[in-house]
Tab-separated table of C-alpha atoms in Angstrom:
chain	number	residue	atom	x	y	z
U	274	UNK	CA	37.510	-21.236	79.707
U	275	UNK	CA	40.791	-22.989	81.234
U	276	UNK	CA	43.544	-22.608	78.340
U	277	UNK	CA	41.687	-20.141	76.735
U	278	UNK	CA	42.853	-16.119	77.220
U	279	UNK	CA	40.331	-13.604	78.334
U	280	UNK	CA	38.234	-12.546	74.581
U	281	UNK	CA	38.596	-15.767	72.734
U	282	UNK	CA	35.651	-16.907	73.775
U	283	UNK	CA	32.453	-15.191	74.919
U	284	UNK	CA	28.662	-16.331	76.010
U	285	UNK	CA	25.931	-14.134	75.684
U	286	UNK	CA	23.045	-16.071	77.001
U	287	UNK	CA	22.470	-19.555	78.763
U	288	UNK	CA	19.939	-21.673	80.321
U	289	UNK	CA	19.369	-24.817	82.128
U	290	UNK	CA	16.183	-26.623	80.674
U	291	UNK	CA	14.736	-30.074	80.988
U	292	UNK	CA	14.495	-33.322	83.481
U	293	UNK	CA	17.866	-32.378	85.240
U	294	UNK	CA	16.660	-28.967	86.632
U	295	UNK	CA	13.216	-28.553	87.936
U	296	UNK	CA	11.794	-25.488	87.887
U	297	UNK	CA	13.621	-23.119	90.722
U	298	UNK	CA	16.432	-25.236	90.591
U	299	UNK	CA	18.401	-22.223	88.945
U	300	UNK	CA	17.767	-18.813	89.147
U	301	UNK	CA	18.416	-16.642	85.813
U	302	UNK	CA	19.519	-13.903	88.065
U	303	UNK	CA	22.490	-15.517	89.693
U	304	UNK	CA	23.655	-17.283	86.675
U	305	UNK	CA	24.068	-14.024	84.876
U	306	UNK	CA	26.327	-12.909	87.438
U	307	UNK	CA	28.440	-15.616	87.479
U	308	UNK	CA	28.702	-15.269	83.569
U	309	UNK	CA	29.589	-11.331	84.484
U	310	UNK	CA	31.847	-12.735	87.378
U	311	UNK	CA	33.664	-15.672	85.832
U	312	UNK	CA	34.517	-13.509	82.956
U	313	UNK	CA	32.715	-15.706	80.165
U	314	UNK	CA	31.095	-12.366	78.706
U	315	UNK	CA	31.218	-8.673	79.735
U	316	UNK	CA	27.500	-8.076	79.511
U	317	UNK	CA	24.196	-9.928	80.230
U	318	UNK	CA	20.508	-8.866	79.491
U	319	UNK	CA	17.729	-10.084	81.398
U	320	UNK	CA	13.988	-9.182	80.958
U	321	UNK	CA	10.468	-10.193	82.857
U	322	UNK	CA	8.535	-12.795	81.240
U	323	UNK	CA	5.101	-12.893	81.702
U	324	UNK	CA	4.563	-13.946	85.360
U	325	UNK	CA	7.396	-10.971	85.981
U	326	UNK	CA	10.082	-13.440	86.638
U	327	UNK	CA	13.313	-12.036	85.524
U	328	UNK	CA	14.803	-14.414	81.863
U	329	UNK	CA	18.259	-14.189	79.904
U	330	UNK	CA	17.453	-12.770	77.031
U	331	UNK	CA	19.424	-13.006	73.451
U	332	UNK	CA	21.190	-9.501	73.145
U	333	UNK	CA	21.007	-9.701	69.391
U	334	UNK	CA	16.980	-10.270	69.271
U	335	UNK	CA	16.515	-7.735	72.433
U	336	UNK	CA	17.951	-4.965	70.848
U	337	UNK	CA	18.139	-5.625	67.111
U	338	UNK	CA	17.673	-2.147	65.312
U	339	UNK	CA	16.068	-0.551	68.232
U	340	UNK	CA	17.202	2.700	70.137
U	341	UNK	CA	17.918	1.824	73.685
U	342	UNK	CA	18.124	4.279	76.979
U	343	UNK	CA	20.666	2.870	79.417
U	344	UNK	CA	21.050	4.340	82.748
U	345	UNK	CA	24.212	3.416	84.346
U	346	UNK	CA	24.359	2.712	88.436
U	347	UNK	CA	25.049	-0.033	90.854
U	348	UNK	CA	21.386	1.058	92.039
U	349	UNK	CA	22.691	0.885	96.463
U	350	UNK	CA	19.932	2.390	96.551
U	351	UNK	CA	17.119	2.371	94.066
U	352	UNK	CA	15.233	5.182	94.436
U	353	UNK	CA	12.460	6.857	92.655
U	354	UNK	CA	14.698	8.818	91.198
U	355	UNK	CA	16.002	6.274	88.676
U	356	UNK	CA	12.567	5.449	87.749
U	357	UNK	CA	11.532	9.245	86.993
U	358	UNK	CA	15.070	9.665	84.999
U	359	UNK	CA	14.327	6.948	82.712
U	360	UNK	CA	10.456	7.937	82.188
U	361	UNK	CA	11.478	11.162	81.085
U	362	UNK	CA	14.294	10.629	78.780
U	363	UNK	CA	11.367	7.824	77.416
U	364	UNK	CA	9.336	10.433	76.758
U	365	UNK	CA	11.922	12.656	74.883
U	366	UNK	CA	13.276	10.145	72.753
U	367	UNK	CA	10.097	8.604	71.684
U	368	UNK	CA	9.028	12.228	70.487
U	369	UNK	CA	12.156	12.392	67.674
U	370	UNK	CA	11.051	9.039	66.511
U	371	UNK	CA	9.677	9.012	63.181
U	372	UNK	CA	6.099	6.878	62.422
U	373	UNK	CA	6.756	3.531	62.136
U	374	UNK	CA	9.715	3.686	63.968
U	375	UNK	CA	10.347	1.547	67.226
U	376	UNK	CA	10.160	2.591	70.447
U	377	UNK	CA	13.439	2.954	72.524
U	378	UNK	CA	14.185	0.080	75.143
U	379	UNK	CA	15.003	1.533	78.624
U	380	UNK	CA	17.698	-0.244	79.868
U	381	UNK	CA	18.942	-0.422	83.638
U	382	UNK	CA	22.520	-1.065	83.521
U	383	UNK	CA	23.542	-2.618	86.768
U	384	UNK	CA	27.466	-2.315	87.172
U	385	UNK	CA	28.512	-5.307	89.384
U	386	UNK	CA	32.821	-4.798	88.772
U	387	UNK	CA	32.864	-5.350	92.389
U	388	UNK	CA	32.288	-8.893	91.823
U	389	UNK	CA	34.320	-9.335	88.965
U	390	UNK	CA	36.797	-12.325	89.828
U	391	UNK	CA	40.590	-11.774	88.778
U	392	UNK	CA	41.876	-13.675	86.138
U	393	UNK	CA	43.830	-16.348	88.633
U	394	UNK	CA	40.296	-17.132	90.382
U	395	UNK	CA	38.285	-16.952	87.543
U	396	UNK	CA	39.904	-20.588	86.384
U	397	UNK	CA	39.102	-23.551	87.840
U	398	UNK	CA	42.320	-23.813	89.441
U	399	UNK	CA	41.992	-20.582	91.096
U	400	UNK	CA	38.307	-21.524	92.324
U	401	UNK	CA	40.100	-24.911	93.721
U	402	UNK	CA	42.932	-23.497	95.566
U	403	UNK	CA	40.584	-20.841	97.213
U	404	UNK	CA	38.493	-23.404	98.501
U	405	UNK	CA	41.004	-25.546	99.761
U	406	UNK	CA	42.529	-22.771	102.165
U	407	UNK	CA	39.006	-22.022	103.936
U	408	UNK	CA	38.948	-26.358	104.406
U	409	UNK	CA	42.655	-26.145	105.322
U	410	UNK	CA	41.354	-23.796	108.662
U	411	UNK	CA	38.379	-25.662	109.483
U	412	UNK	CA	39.939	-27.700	112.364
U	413	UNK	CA	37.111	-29.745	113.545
U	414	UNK	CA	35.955	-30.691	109.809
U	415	UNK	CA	32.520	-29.521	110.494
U	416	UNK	CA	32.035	-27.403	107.350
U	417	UNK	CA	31.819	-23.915	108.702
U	418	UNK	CA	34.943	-21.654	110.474
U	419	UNK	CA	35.314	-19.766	113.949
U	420	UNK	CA	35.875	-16.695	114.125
U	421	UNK	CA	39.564	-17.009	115.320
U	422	UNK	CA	39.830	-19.178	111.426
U	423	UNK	CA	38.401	-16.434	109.478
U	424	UNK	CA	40.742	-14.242	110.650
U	425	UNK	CA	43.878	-16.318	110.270
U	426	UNK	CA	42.704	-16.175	106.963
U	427	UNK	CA	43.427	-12.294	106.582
U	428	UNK	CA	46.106	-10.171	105.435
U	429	UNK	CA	48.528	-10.879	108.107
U	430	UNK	CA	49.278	-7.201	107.984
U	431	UNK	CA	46.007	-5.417	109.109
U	432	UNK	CA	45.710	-5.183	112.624
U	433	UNK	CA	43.731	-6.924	115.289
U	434	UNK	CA	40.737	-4.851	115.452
U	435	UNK	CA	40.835	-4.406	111.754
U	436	UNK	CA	40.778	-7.817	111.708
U	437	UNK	CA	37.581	-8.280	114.574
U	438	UNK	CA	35.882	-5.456	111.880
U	439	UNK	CA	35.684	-7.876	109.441
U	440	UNK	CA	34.769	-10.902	111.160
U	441	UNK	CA	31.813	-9.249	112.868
U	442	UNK	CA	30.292	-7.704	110.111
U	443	UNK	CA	30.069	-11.413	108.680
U	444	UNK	CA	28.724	-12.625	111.831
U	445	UNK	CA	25.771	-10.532	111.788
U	446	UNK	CA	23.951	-13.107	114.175
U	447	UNK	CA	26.986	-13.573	116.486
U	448	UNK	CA	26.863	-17.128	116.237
U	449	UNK	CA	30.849	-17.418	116.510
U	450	UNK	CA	30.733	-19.348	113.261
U	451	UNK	CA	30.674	-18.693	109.548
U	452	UNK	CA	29.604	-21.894	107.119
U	453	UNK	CA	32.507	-22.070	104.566
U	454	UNK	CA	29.271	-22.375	101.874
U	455	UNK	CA	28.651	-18.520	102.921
U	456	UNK	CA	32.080	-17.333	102.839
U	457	UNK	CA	32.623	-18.783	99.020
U	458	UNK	CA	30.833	-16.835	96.257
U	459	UNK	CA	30.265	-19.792	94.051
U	460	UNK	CA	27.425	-20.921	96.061
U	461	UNK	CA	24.039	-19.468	95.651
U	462	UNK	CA	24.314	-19.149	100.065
U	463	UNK	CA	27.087	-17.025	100.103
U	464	UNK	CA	27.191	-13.711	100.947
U	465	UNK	CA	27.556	-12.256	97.301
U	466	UNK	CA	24.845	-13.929	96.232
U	467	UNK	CA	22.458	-12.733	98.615
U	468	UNK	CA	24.037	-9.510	98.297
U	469	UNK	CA	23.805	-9.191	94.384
U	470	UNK	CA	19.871	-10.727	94.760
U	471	UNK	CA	18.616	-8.004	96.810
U	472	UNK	CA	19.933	-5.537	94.893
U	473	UNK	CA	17.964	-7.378	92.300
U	474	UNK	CA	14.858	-8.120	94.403
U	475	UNK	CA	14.914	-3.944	94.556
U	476	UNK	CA	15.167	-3.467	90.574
U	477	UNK	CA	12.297	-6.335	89.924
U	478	UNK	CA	9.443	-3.645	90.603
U	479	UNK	CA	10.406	-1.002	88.309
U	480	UNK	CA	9.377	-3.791	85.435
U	481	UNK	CA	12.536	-1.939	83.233
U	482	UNK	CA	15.292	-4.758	81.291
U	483	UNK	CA	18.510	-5.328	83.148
U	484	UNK	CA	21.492	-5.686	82.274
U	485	UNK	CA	24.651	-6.653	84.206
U	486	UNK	CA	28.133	-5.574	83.636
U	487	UNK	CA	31.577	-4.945	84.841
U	488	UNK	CA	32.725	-2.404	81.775
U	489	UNK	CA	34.318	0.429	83.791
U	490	UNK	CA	33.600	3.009	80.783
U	491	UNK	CA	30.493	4.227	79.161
U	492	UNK	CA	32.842	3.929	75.509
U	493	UNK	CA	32.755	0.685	76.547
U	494	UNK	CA	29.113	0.531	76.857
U	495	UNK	CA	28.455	1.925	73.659
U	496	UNK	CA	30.979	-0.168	71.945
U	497	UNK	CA	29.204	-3.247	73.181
U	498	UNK	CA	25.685	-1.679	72.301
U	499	UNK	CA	26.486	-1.047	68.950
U	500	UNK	CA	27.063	-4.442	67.940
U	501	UNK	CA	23.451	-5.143	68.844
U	502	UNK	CA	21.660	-2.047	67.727
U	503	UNK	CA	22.702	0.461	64.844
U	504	UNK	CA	19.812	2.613	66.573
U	505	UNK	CA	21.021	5.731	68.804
């Protein structure tokens, strides 16, 4: 999307198919949220195929003329809670349906704004120049920083134990070093990746659609929706 302001252009669905990506070479889940980060669309929709694998799905064909039941939450944690919520309000909505009618799509709507890249990172420019500073403090070359790196890295104005705070909640294993592939979200190692796919890995058993998104507002939401569905 270089050159292009944020609305001009927008991607619903993609997938990487043939000779170039075996299968497992690229998982549905983590593309979607890069779509959702990068700011090529607001909103993705994935669904399980039939070996319960998690797909993109086409919004348009997903939806088209069918009432849908979104619950909205960044699901930290799922609980059975969201499960029973969306049974019931299943249950009540199928009831005012008249015969013939289609039954309503329960949608879990996982809000992931906390990933959402600003627009000077989301271009490939911004992705670039944050990449370069994490090389930049990598003295030796070796691909991965100290500890004493990462933190020259950080706002100059939080303290020193603010600073060790940081650091050693990334160095879980207290190795003393962080691989520069882990600190940047772009690769499928780093830490919002694995982040975002256990929340995922969590959501897989309750079988329900998901759909990613970084709209702050339920308006929003609906706005988006309505494009898809002229069903309540």
């Amino acid at each position: 999307q270089d050159g292009l302001s944020e609305g001009r252009l927008e991607v619903d669905y993609m997938s990487f198919e043939g000779p170039g990506f075996p299968k497992g070479s690229c998982d549905p889940r983590l593309l979607a949220a890069r779509m959702v980060q990068f700011r090529v669309t607001p909103c993705i929709m994935l669904e399980p195929d039939e070996s319960g694998a998690y797909q993109q799905v086409v919004p348009n064909d997903a939806m088209y003329k069918t009432p849908v039941i979104v619950q909205r939450s960044r699901f930290l944690p799922v609980t059975n809670t969201h499960k029973e919520l969306m049974e019931a309000a299943g249950r009540q909505i199928s009831a005012t349906i008249q015969e013939g009618g289609r039954p309503p799509k329960c949608i879990l709507n996982m809000q992931i704004e906390d990933m959402l890249r600003g627009p000077e990172l989301a271009s490939a420019a911004g992705r670039q120049s944050r990449l370069a500073k994490f090389v930049e403090a990598d003295a030796d070359k070796d691909g991965q920083l100290t500890t004493d790196e990462l933190k020259s890295l950080l706002n100059p104005k939080l303290s020193e134990e603010e600073k060790n705070e940081i650091v050693s909640a990334l160095d879980f294993d207290n190795k003393g070093k962080l691989p520069i592939d882990f600190l940047t979200s772009t690769s499928t190692t780093s830490l919002v990746a694995r982040a975002f796919l256990d929340r995922f890995d969590m959501l897989q058993p309750l079988k329900f659609p998901v759909m990613l998104s970084a709209l702050q507002s339920d308006q929003d939401l609906a706005t988006y929706l309505a494009r898809y569905t002229n069903q309540q």
